[in-house]
PDB file of C-alpha atoms in Angstrom:
ATOM      1  CA  UNK A 107      96.574 102.258 102.473  1.00  0.00           C
ATOM      2  CA  UNK A 108     100.042 101.172 103.515  1.00  0.00           C
ATOM      3  CA  UNK A 109     100.775 101.054 107.675  1.00  0.00           C
ATOM      4  CA  UNK A 110     102.731 102.947 108.806  1.00  0.00           C
ATOM      5  CA  UNK A 111     105.620 101.964 111.415  1.00  0.00           C
ATOM      6  CA  UNK A 112     103.689 103.737 114.162  1.00  0.00           C
ATOM      7  CA  UNK A 113     100.470 101.282 112.818  1.00  0.00           C
ATOM      8  CA  UNK A 114     102.930  98.886 112.484  1.00  0.00           C
ATOM      9  CA  UNK A 115     104.387  99.229 116.462  1.00  0.00           C
ATOM     10  CA  UNK A 116     100.541  98.495 117.797  1.00  0.00           C
ATOM     11  CA  UNK A 117     100.060  95.040 116.070  1.00  0.00           C
ATOM     12  CA  UNK A 118     103.053  93.815 117.224  1.00  0.00           C
ATOM     13  CA  UNK A 119     101.988  94.999 120.491  1.00  0.00           C
ATOM     14  CA  UNK A 120      98.458  94.037 120.821  1.00  0.00           C
ATOM     15  CA  UNK A 121      99.754  90.320 119.441  1.00  0.00           C
ATOM     16  CA  UNK A 122     102.687  90.412 121.511  1.00  0.00           C
ATOM     17  CA  UNK A 123     100.447  91.309 124.588  1.00  0.00           C
ATOM     18  CA  UNK A 124      98.289  88.063 122.904  1.00  0.00           C
ATOM     19  CA  UNK A 125     100.522  85.317 122.492  1.00  0.00           C
ATOM     20  CA  UNK A 126     101.879  86.590 126.007  1.00  0.00           C
ATOM     21  CA  UNK A 127     105.287  88.179 125.071  1.00  0.00           C
ATOM     22  CA  UNK A 128     107.113  91.072 126.408  1.00  0.00           C
ATOM     23  CA  UNK A 129     105.729  94.608 125.094  1.00  0.00           C
ATOM     24  CA  UNK A 130     109.301  94.919 122.656  1.00  0.00           C
ATOM     25  CA  UNK A 131     109.606  91.276 121.374  1.00  0.00           C
ATOM     26  CA  UNK A 132     108.276  91.809 117.893  1.00  0.00           C
ATOM     27  CA  UNK A 133     111.003  95.323 118.278  1.00  0.00           C
ATOM     28  CA  UNK A 134     114.109  92.736 119.251  1.00  0.00           C
ATOM     29  CA  UNK A 135     113.179  90.041 116.807  1.00  0.00           C
ATOM     30  CA  UNK A 136     113.175  92.765 113.715  1.00  0.00           C
ATOM     31  CA  UNK A 137     116.552  93.858 115.147  1.00  0.00           C
ATOM     32  CA  UNK A 138     118.020  90.568 114.891  1.00  0.00           C
ATOM     33  CA  UNK A 139     116.980  89.280 111.465  1.00  0.00           C
ATOM     34  CA  UNK A 140     113.721  88.568 111.701  1.00  0.00           C
ATOM     35  CA  UNK A 141     114.532  85.372 114.121  1.00  0.00           C
ATOM     36  CA  UNK A 142     111.275  82.964 115.555  1.00  0.00           C
ATOM     37  CA  UNK A 143     110.742  83.950 119.004  1.00  0.00           C
ATOM     38  CA  UNK A 144     109.767  79.794 121.197  1.00  0.00           C
ATOM     39  CA  UNK A 145     106.496  80.579 123.778  1.00  0.00           C
ATOM     40  CA  UNK A 146     106.366  76.938 125.916  1.00  0.00           C
ATOM     41  CA  UNK A 147     102.647  77.037 126.956  1.00  0.00           C
ATOM     42  CA  UNK A 148     103.997  74.428 129.937  1.00  0.00           C
ATOM     43  CA  UNK A 149     107.569  74.190 129.874  1.00  0.00           C
ATOM     44  CA  UNK A 150     107.309  70.925 131.627  1.00  0.00           C
ATOM     45  CA  UNK A 151     103.973  69.571 128.714  1.00  0.00           C
ATOM     46  CA  UNK A 152     104.797  65.515 127.582  1.00  0.00           C
ATOM     47  CA  UNK A 153     103.382  63.716 124.422  1.00  0.00           C
ATOM     48  CA  UNK A 154     100.934  62.090 125.262  1.00  0.00           C
ATOM     49  CA  UNK A 155      99.057  65.264 127.650  1.00  0.00           C
ATOM     50  CA  UNK A 156      95.132  67.336 126.719  1.00  0.00           C
ATOM     51  CA  UNK A 157      94.456  69.491 124.754  1.00  0.00           C
ATOM     52  CA  UNK A 158      97.326  71.098 124.188  1.00  0.00           C
ATOM     53  CA  UNK A 159      96.959  74.361 122.146  1.00  0.00           C
ATOM     54  CA  UNK A 160      99.344  75.490 119.586  1.00  0.00           C
ATOM     55  CA  UNK A 161      99.432  78.524 117.119  1.00  0.00           C
ATOM     56  CA  UNK A 162     102.290  80.376 115.066  1.00  0.00           C
ATOM     57  CA  UNK A 163     102.268  83.683 113.987  1.00  0.00           C
ATOM     58  CA  UNK A 164     104.063  85.196 111.171  1.00  0.00           C
ATOM     59  CA  UNK A 165     103.994  89.788 111.481  1.00  0.00           C
ATOM     60  CA  UNK A 166     106.259  91.482 109.254  1.00  0.00           C
ATOM     61  CA  UNK A 167     109.253  88.855 109.051  1.00  0.00           C
ATOM     62  CA  UNK A 168     109.035  88.394 113.169  1.00  0.00           C
ATOM     63  CA  UNK A 169     107.409  84.600 114.363  1.00  0.00           C
ATOM     64  CA  UNK A 170     106.171  83.058 117.128  1.00  0.00           C
ATOM     65  CA  UNK A 171     105.854  79.903 117.783  1.00  0.00           C
ATOM     66  CA  UNK A 172     103.218  79.239 120.446  1.00  0.00           C
ATOM     67  CA  UNK A 173     102.974  75.545 122.035  1.00  0.00           C
ATOM     68  CA  UNK A 174     103.961  72.871 123.813  1.00  0.00           C
ATOM     69  CA  UNK A 175     107.990  71.992 124.866  1.00  0.00           C
ATOM     70  CA  UNK A 176     108.088  69.373 122.709  1.00  0.00           C
ATOM     71  CA  UNK A 177     106.271  71.123 119.973  1.00  0.00           C
ATOM     72  CA  UNK A 178     108.957  73.410 119.944  1.00  0.00           C
ATOM     73  CA  UNK A 179     111.697  71.146 120.093  1.00  0.00           C
ATOM     74  CA  UNK A 180     110.076  69.169 116.811  1.00  0.00           C
ATOM     75  CA  UNK A 181     109.756  72.366 115.194  1.00  0.00           C
ATOM     76  CA  UNK A 182     113.645  73.789 115.561  1.00  0.00           C
ATOM     77  CA  UNK A 183     115.304  73.034 112.324  1.00  0.00           C
ATOM     78  CA  UNK A 184     112.253  74.104 109.937  1.00  0.00           C
ATOM     79  CA  UNK A 185     111.475  76.861 107.906  1.00  0.00           C
ATOM     80  CA  UNK A 186     109.158  79.334 109.236  1.00  0.00           C
ATOM     81  CA  UNK A 187     107.044  78.449 105.675  1.00  0.00           C
ATOM     82  CA  UNK A 188     107.415  74.916 106.212  1.00  0.00           C
ATOM     83  CA  UNK A 189     105.855  75.953 109.486  1.00  0.00           C
ATOM     84  CA  UNK A 190     102.873  77.885 108.108  1.00  0.00           C
ATOM     85  CA  UNK A 191     101.359  74.852 106.584  1.00  0.00           C
ATOM     86  CA  UNK A 192      98.800  72.984 109.399  1.00  0.00           C
ATOM     87  CA  UNK A 193     100.258  69.878 107.602  1.00  0.00           C
ATOM     88  CA  UNK A 194     103.546  70.374 108.764  1.00  0.00           C
ATOM     89  CA  UNK A 195     102.104  71.590 112.201  1.00  0.00           C
ATOM     90  CA  UNK A 196      99.942  67.845 112.268  1.00  0.00           C
ATOM     91  CA  UNK A 197     102.885  65.982 111.526  1.00  0.00           C
ATOM     92  CA  UNK A 198     104.860  67.035 114.361  1.00  0.00           C
ATOM     93  CA  UNK A 199     102.158  66.024 116.833  1.00  0.00           C
ATOM     94  CA  UNK A 200     103.030  62.811 115.678  1.00  0.00           C
ATOM     95  CA  UNK A 201     101.542  60.556 118.139  1.00  0.00           C
ATOM     96  CA  UNK A 202      98.924  63.244 118.965  1.00  0.00           C
ATOM     97  CA  UNK A 203      94.801  63.800 117.973  1.00  0.00           C
ATOM     98  CA  UNK A 204      95.528  66.676 116.130  1.00  0.00           C
ATOM     99  CA  UNK A 205      92.509  69.075 114.612  1.00  0.00           C
ATOM    100  CA  UNK A 206      92.900  72.089 112.619  1.00  0.00           C
ATOM    101  CA  UNK A 207      91.714  75.491 113.988  1.00  0.00           C
ATOM    102  CA  UNK A 208      92.659  77.264 111.352  1.00  0.00           C
ATOM    103  CA  UNK A 209      95.441  78.256 108.171  1.00  0.00           C
ATOM    104  CA  UNK A 210      94.788  82.769 107.978  1.00  0.00           C
ATOM    105  CA  UNK A 211      96.599  84.878 105.952  1.00  0.00           C
ATOM    106  CA  UNK A 212      96.072  88.347 107.866  1.00  0.00           C
ATOM    107  CA  UNK A 213      95.761  91.803 106.841  1.00  0.00           C
ATOM    108  CA  UNK A 214      95.622  95.269 107.941  1.00  0.00           C
ATOM    109  CA  UNK A 215      94.171  98.982 106.600  1.00  0.00           C
ATOM    110  CA  UNK A 216      96.279 101.774 107.591  1.00  0.00           C
ATOM    111  CA  UNK A 217      93.026 104.956 107.177  1.00  0.00           C
ATOM    112  CA  UNK A 218      89.406 104.472 106.215  1.00  0.00           C
ATOM    113  CA  UNK A 219      88.412 103.503 102.509  1.00  0.00           C
ATOM    114  CA  UNK A 220      87.072 105.555 100.392  1.00  0.00           C
ATOM    115  CA  UNK A 221      83.610 104.701 100.352  1.00  0.00           C
ATOM    116  CA  UNK A 222      80.515 106.332  99.150  1.00  0.00           C
ATOM    117  CA  UNK A 223      77.189 106.076 101.344  1.00  0.00           C
ATOM    118  CA  UNK A 224      74.833 104.475 100.179  1.00  0.00           C
ATOM    119  CA  UNK A 225      70.899 105.953 100.106  1.00  0.00           C
ATOM    120  CA  UNK A 226      69.437 101.746  99.657  1.00  0.00           C
ATOM    121  CA  UNK A 227      70.009 100.381 102.471  1.00  0.00           C
ATOM    122  CA  UNK A 228      70.815 101.746 106.340  1.00  0.00           C
ATOM    123  CA  UNK A 229      72.660 100.579 109.150  1.00  0.00           C
ATOM    124  CA  UNK A 230      71.109  98.626 112.655  1.00  0.00           C
ATOM    125  CA  UNK A 231      74.376  98.929 115.518  1.00  0.00           C
ATOM    126  CA  UNK A 232      71.465  95.840 116.566  1.00  0.00           C
ATOM    127  CA  UNK A 233      72.506  92.726 118.007  1.00  0.00           C
ATOM    128  CA  UNK A 234      69.480  91.278 116.867  1.00  0.00           C
ATOM    129  CA  UNK A 235      69.376  92.629 113.264  1.00  0.00           C
ATOM    130  CA  UNK A 236      73.176  90.289 113.391  1.00  0.00           C
ATOM    131  CA  UNK A 237      71.152  87.505 114.442  1.00  0.00           C
ATOM    132  CA  UNK A 238      68.219  87.935 112.175  1.00  0.00           C
ATOM    133  CA  UNK A 239      71.006  88.002 109.570  1.00  0.00           C
ATOM    134  CA  UNK A 240      72.755  85.358 110.407  1.00  0.00           C
ATOM    135  CA  UNK A 241      69.362  83.004 109.866  1.00  0.00           C
ATOM    136  CA  UNK A 242      69.213  83.923 106.720  1.00  0.00           C
ATOM    137  CA  UNK A 243      73.310  82.359 106.262  1.00  0.00           C
ATOM    138  CA  UNK A 244      74.594  79.013 105.805  1.00  0.00           C
ATOM    139  CA  UNK A 245      75.576  77.532 108.661  1.00  0.00           C
ATOM    140  CA  UNK A 246      79.720  77.243 108.340  1.00  0.00           C
ATOM    141  CA  UNK A 247      79.112  80.775 107.360  1.00  0.00           C
ATOM    142  CA  UNK A 248      77.741  82.181 110.791  1.00  0.00           C
ATOM    143  CA  UNK A 249      80.608  79.738 113.132  1.00  0.00           C
ATOM    144  CA  UNK A 250      83.682  81.210 111.104  1.00  0.00           C
ATOM    145  CA  UNK A 251      82.560  84.816 111.186  1.00  0.00           C
ATOM    146  CA  UNK A 252      81.319  85.319 114.577  1.00  0.00           C
ATOM    147  CA  UNK A 253      79.007  88.154 113.680  1.00  0.00           C
ATOM    148  CA  UNK A 254      75.693  88.122 116.265  1.00  0.00           C
ATOM    149  CA  UNK A 255      79.033  87.629 118.700  1.00  0.00           C
ATOM    150  CA  UNK A 256      81.471  90.183 117.893  1.00  0.00           C
ATOM    151  CA  UNK A 257      81.969  92.762 120.021  1.00  0.00           C
ATOM    152  CA  UNK A 258      80.267  95.737 117.631  1.00  0.00           C
ATOM    153  CA  UNK A 259      78.005  95.038 114.233  1.00  0.00           C
ATOM    154  CA  UNK A 260      76.834  96.343 111.603  1.00  0.00           C
ATOM    155  CA  UNK A 261      74.121  95.575 109.519  1.00  0.00           C
ATOM    156  CA  UNK A 262      72.777  96.600 106.271  1.00  0.00           C
ATOM    157  CA  UNK A 263      68.811  96.493 105.760  1.00  0.00           C
ATOM    158  CA  UNK A 264      67.571  97.563 102.242  1.00  0.00           C
ATOM    159  CA  UNK A 265      65.040 100.844 102.905  1.00  0.00           C
ATOM    160  CA  UNK A 266      63.230 103.315 100.227  1.00  0.00           C
ATOM    161  CA  UNK A 267      65.732 106.091 101.243  1.00  0.00           C
ATOM    162  CA  UNK A 268      64.259 107.946 104.261  1.00  0.00           C
ATOM    163  CA  UNK A 269      65.806 105.276 106.666  1.00  0.00           C
ATOM    164  CA  UNK A 270      62.115 102.955 106.553  1.00  0.00           C
ATOM    165  CA  UNK A 271      63.085  99.227 106.207  1.00  0.00           C
ATOM    166  CA  UNK A 272      61.729  98.004 103.897  1.00  0.00           C
ATOM    167  CA  UNK A 273      62.900  94.803 103.658  1.00  0.00           C
ATOM    168  CA  UNK A 274      65.643  91.965 105.588  1.00  0.00           C
ATOM    169  CA  UNK A 275      68.796  92.207 106.004  1.00  0.00           C
ATOM    170  CA  UNK A 276      71.156  91.931 103.699  1.00  0.00           C
ATOM    171  CA  UNK A 277      74.759  92.087 104.819  1.00  0.00           C
ATOM    172  CA  UNK A 278      76.504  92.927 108.197  1.00  0.00           C
ATOM    173  CA  UNK A 279      80.166  94.180 109.129  1.00  0.00           C
ATOM    174  CA  UNK A 280      81.482  93.776 112.754  1.00  0.00           C
ATOM    175  CA  UNK A 281      84.413  93.768 114.897  1.00  0.00           C
ATOM    176  CA  UNK A 282      85.900  92.460 118.154  1.00  0.00           C
ATOM    177  CA  UNK A 283      88.207  94.599 120.275  1.00  0.00           C
ATOM    178  CA  UNK A 284      91.919  92.390 121.147  1.00  0.00           C
ATOM    179  CA  UNK A 285      94.159  93.889 123.668  1.00  0.00           C
ATOM    180  CA  UNK A 286      92.802  97.591 123.496  1.00  0.00           C
ATOM    181  CA  UNK A 287      94.413  97.983 119.853  1.00  0.00           C
ATOM    182  CA  UNK A 288      92.919  95.473 117.072  1.00  0.00           C
ATOM    183  CA  UNK A 289      89.203  95.643 115.645  1.00  0.00           C
ATOM    184  CA  UNK A 290      89.625  92.352 114.671  1.00  0.00           C
ATOM    185  CA  UNK A 291      86.800  92.452 111.541  1.00  0.00           C
ATOM    186  CA  UNK A 292      84.107  90.155 110.541  1.00  0.00           C
ATOM    187  CA  UNK A 293      82.402  90.255 107.535  1.00  0.00           C
ATOM    188  CA  UNK A 294      78.623  88.104 106.306  1.00  0.00           C
ATOM    189  CA  UNK A 295      76.662  88.586 103.029  1.00  0.00           C
ATOM    190  CA  UNK A 296      73.330  86.243 103.050  1.00  0.00           C
ATOM    191  CA  UNK A 297      73.880  84.256  99.990  1.00  0.00           C
ATOM    192  CA  UNK A 298      71.548  85.721  97.238  1.00  0.00           C
ATOM    193  CA  UNK A 299      73.272  88.939  97.278  1.00  0.00           C
ATOM    194  CA  UNK A 300      76.492  88.285  97.245  1.00  0.00           C
ATOM    195  CA  UNK A 301      79.509  89.081  94.862  1.00  0.00           C
ATOM    196  CA  UNK A 302      77.538  93.092  95.079  1.00  0.00           C
ATOM    197  CA  UNK A 303      79.026  94.761  97.237  1.00  0.00           C
ATOM    198  CA  UNK A 304      77.663  94.947  99.693  1.00  0.00           C
ATOM    199  CA  UNK A 305      80.843  92.235 101.949  1.00  0.00           C
ATOM    200  CA  UNK A 306      82.566  95.670 101.101  1.00  0.00           C
ATOM    201  CA  UNK A 307      81.056  98.177 101.926  1.00  0.00           C
ATOM    202  CA  UNK A 308      79.532  96.736 104.924  1.00  0.00           C
ATOM    203  CA  UNK A 309      83.383  96.167 106.276  1.00  0.00           C
ATOM    204  CA  UNK A 310      84.118  99.262 105.390  1.00  0.00           C
ATOM    205  CA  UNK A 311      81.716 101.623 107.852  1.00  0.00           C
ATOM    206  CA  UNK A 312      82.650  98.348 110.723  1.00  0.00           C
ATOM    207  CA  UNK A 313      86.512  99.608 109.273  1.00  0.00           C
ATOM    208  CA  UNK A 314      85.474 103.641 109.968  1.00  0.00           C
ATOM    209  CA  UNK A 315      83.491 102.413 113.562  1.00  0.00           C
ATOM    210  CA  UNK A 316      87.274 100.745 114.385  1.00  0.00           C
ATOM    211  CA  UNK A 317      89.069 103.550 113.717  1.00  0.00           C
ATOM    212  CA  UNK A 318      87.211 106.065 115.317  1.00  0.00           C
ATOM    213  CA  UNK A 319      87.445 104.100 119.143  1.00  0.00           C
ATOM    214  CA  UNK A 320      91.186 104.096 118.311  1.00  0.00           C
ATOM    215  CA  UNK A 321      91.167 100.733 117.263  1.00  0.00           C
ATOM    216  CA  UNK A 322      93.380  99.359 113.419  1.00  0.00           C
ATOM    217  CA  UNK A 323      91.292  97.830 112.568  1.00  0.00           C
ATOM    218  CA  UNK A 324      92.731  93.516 110.913  1.00  0.00           C
ATOM    219  CA  UNK A 325      91.226  91.472 108.583  1.00  0.00           C
ATOM    220  CA  UNK A 326      91.565  87.662 108.549  1.00  0.00           C
ATOM    221  CA  UNK A 327      90.569  85.575 105.632  1.00  0.00           C
ATOM    222  CA  UNK A 328      91.635  81.674 105.601  1.00  0.00           C
ATOM    223  CA  UNK A 329      94.626  80.760 103.378  1.00  0.00           C
ATOM    224  CA  UNK A 330      92.629  80.000  99.632  1.00  0.00           C
ATOM    225  CA  UNK A 331      89.682  81.446 100.722  1.00  0.00           C
ATOM    226  CA  UNK A 332      89.888  84.092  97.745  1.00  0.00           C
ATOM    227  CA  UNK A 333      86.433  85.642  97.761  1.00  0.00           C
ATOM    228  CA  UNK A 334      87.782  87.380 101.497  1.00  0.00           C
ATOM    229  CA  UNK A 335      91.499  88.620  99.811  1.00  0.00           C
ATOM    230  CA  UNK A 336      89.447  89.944  97.959  1.00  0.00           C
ATOM    231  CA  UNK A 337      87.008  92.398 100.024  1.00  0.00           C
ATOM    232  CA  UNK A 338      90.507  92.257 101.454  1.00  0.00           C
ATOM    233  CA  UNK A 339      92.276  93.989  98.526  1.00  0.00           C
ATOM    234  CA  UNK A 340      89.134  96.005  98.145  1.00  0.00           C
ATOM    235  CA  UNK A 341      88.951  97.754 101.271  1.00  0.00           C
ATOM    236  CA  UNK A 342      92.663  98.907 101.606  1.00  0.00           C
ATOM    237  CA  UNK A 343      94.222  95.930 103.576  1.00  0.00           C
ATOM    238  CA  UNK A 344      97.546  95.694 102.964  1.00  0.00           C
ATOM    239  CA  UNK A 345      98.876  91.727 103.622  1.00  0.00           C
ATOM    240  CA  UNK A 346     101.024  91.817 107.042  1.00  0.00           C
ATOM    241  CA  UNK A 347     101.744  87.894 107.784  1.00  0.00           C
ATOM    242  CA  UNK A 348     100.325  84.698 108.391  1.00  0.00           C
ATOM    243  CA  UNK A 349      98.550  82.876 111.373  1.00  0.00           C
ATOM    244  CA  UNK A 350      98.457  79.222 111.751  1.00  0.00           C
ATOM    245  CA  UNK A 351      96.888  77.634 114.648  1.00  0.00           C
ATOM    246  CA  UNK A 352      96.007  73.188 116.026  1.00  0.00           C
ATOM    247  CA  UNK A 353      94.658  71.852 119.149  1.00  0.00           C
ATOM    248  CA  UNK A 354      96.375  68.760 120.228  1.00  0.00           C
ATOM    249  CA  UNK A 355      95.064  65.742 122.547  1.00  0.00           C
ATOM    250  CA  UNK A 356      95.458  62.073 123.103  1.00  0.00           C
TER     251      UNK A 356
END
C-alpha cells in the first residue's frame, strides 16, 4: 500500500510540528536537494548541562537533527547515514553521560490491509483487558509497546464463535494519536502464541480504526527487530525513514 503524495505531506506536516518546525519545512528541504534541517533546542546549550535530548529523523530523503547547539556543531560534515547510528550520536556527545532511547525504522501505510475477520477471537476495547495481556508478557516488551497507555486499544480474546470469551487475552494492538494526524501503532503478543499471525491481525484492526479516525498509521520498529519488520511488511507498511534518539546528561 504505497503512500501517495498527499499522505506523505501529512506525515511530513506531523513531524514538522513534533520537531517545532514550520509546517512546510520538509517540503522546503526536499526542494533544495534534501538538505539537513538543524533545530537547536537551546541556543545557549553547552557541554555539561543536564538532561538534553537529541533526536535525528530521516523522512523521505530529508533529515532533521534536533538537539543542543553543541551537538549540531559537532555533527556538521557527517553524512546522514553516520548520524543515524546511535553510536555516532553518543560519540558526538563526548564529555556527557549518554543513554540511547532508541534506534528505529519508520513505516507508514496508505490504505487498510485486506484481512479476513476471525471467528475464533473477539475484540475487546477495554483497557483492563490490555492490562491483563501485559501481565502475561515480558516486562521489556510491555515497556516498549506501552499498550495499556495508548489512546485506543484492541485486545484479542479467544471465544466460542458467538462472542463469549473462552480464555485469556492472546494479543493486542493500539495507537497513540500524534498531532491529530498520525496513529502511532503498538502491538503486543503473548509469548506462547507468537508466530501465529495474531500480531498482524491485531495490528490490522488498529490500522483500520486509525484510518476511521482520519489518522495515518505509523509503525516504528527497533533496528534489527526482524520480527517487527516482518509484521510491518505483512500489513503493507512502506519504509519511510528512521529515528534515533539519545539522552545526554552530565
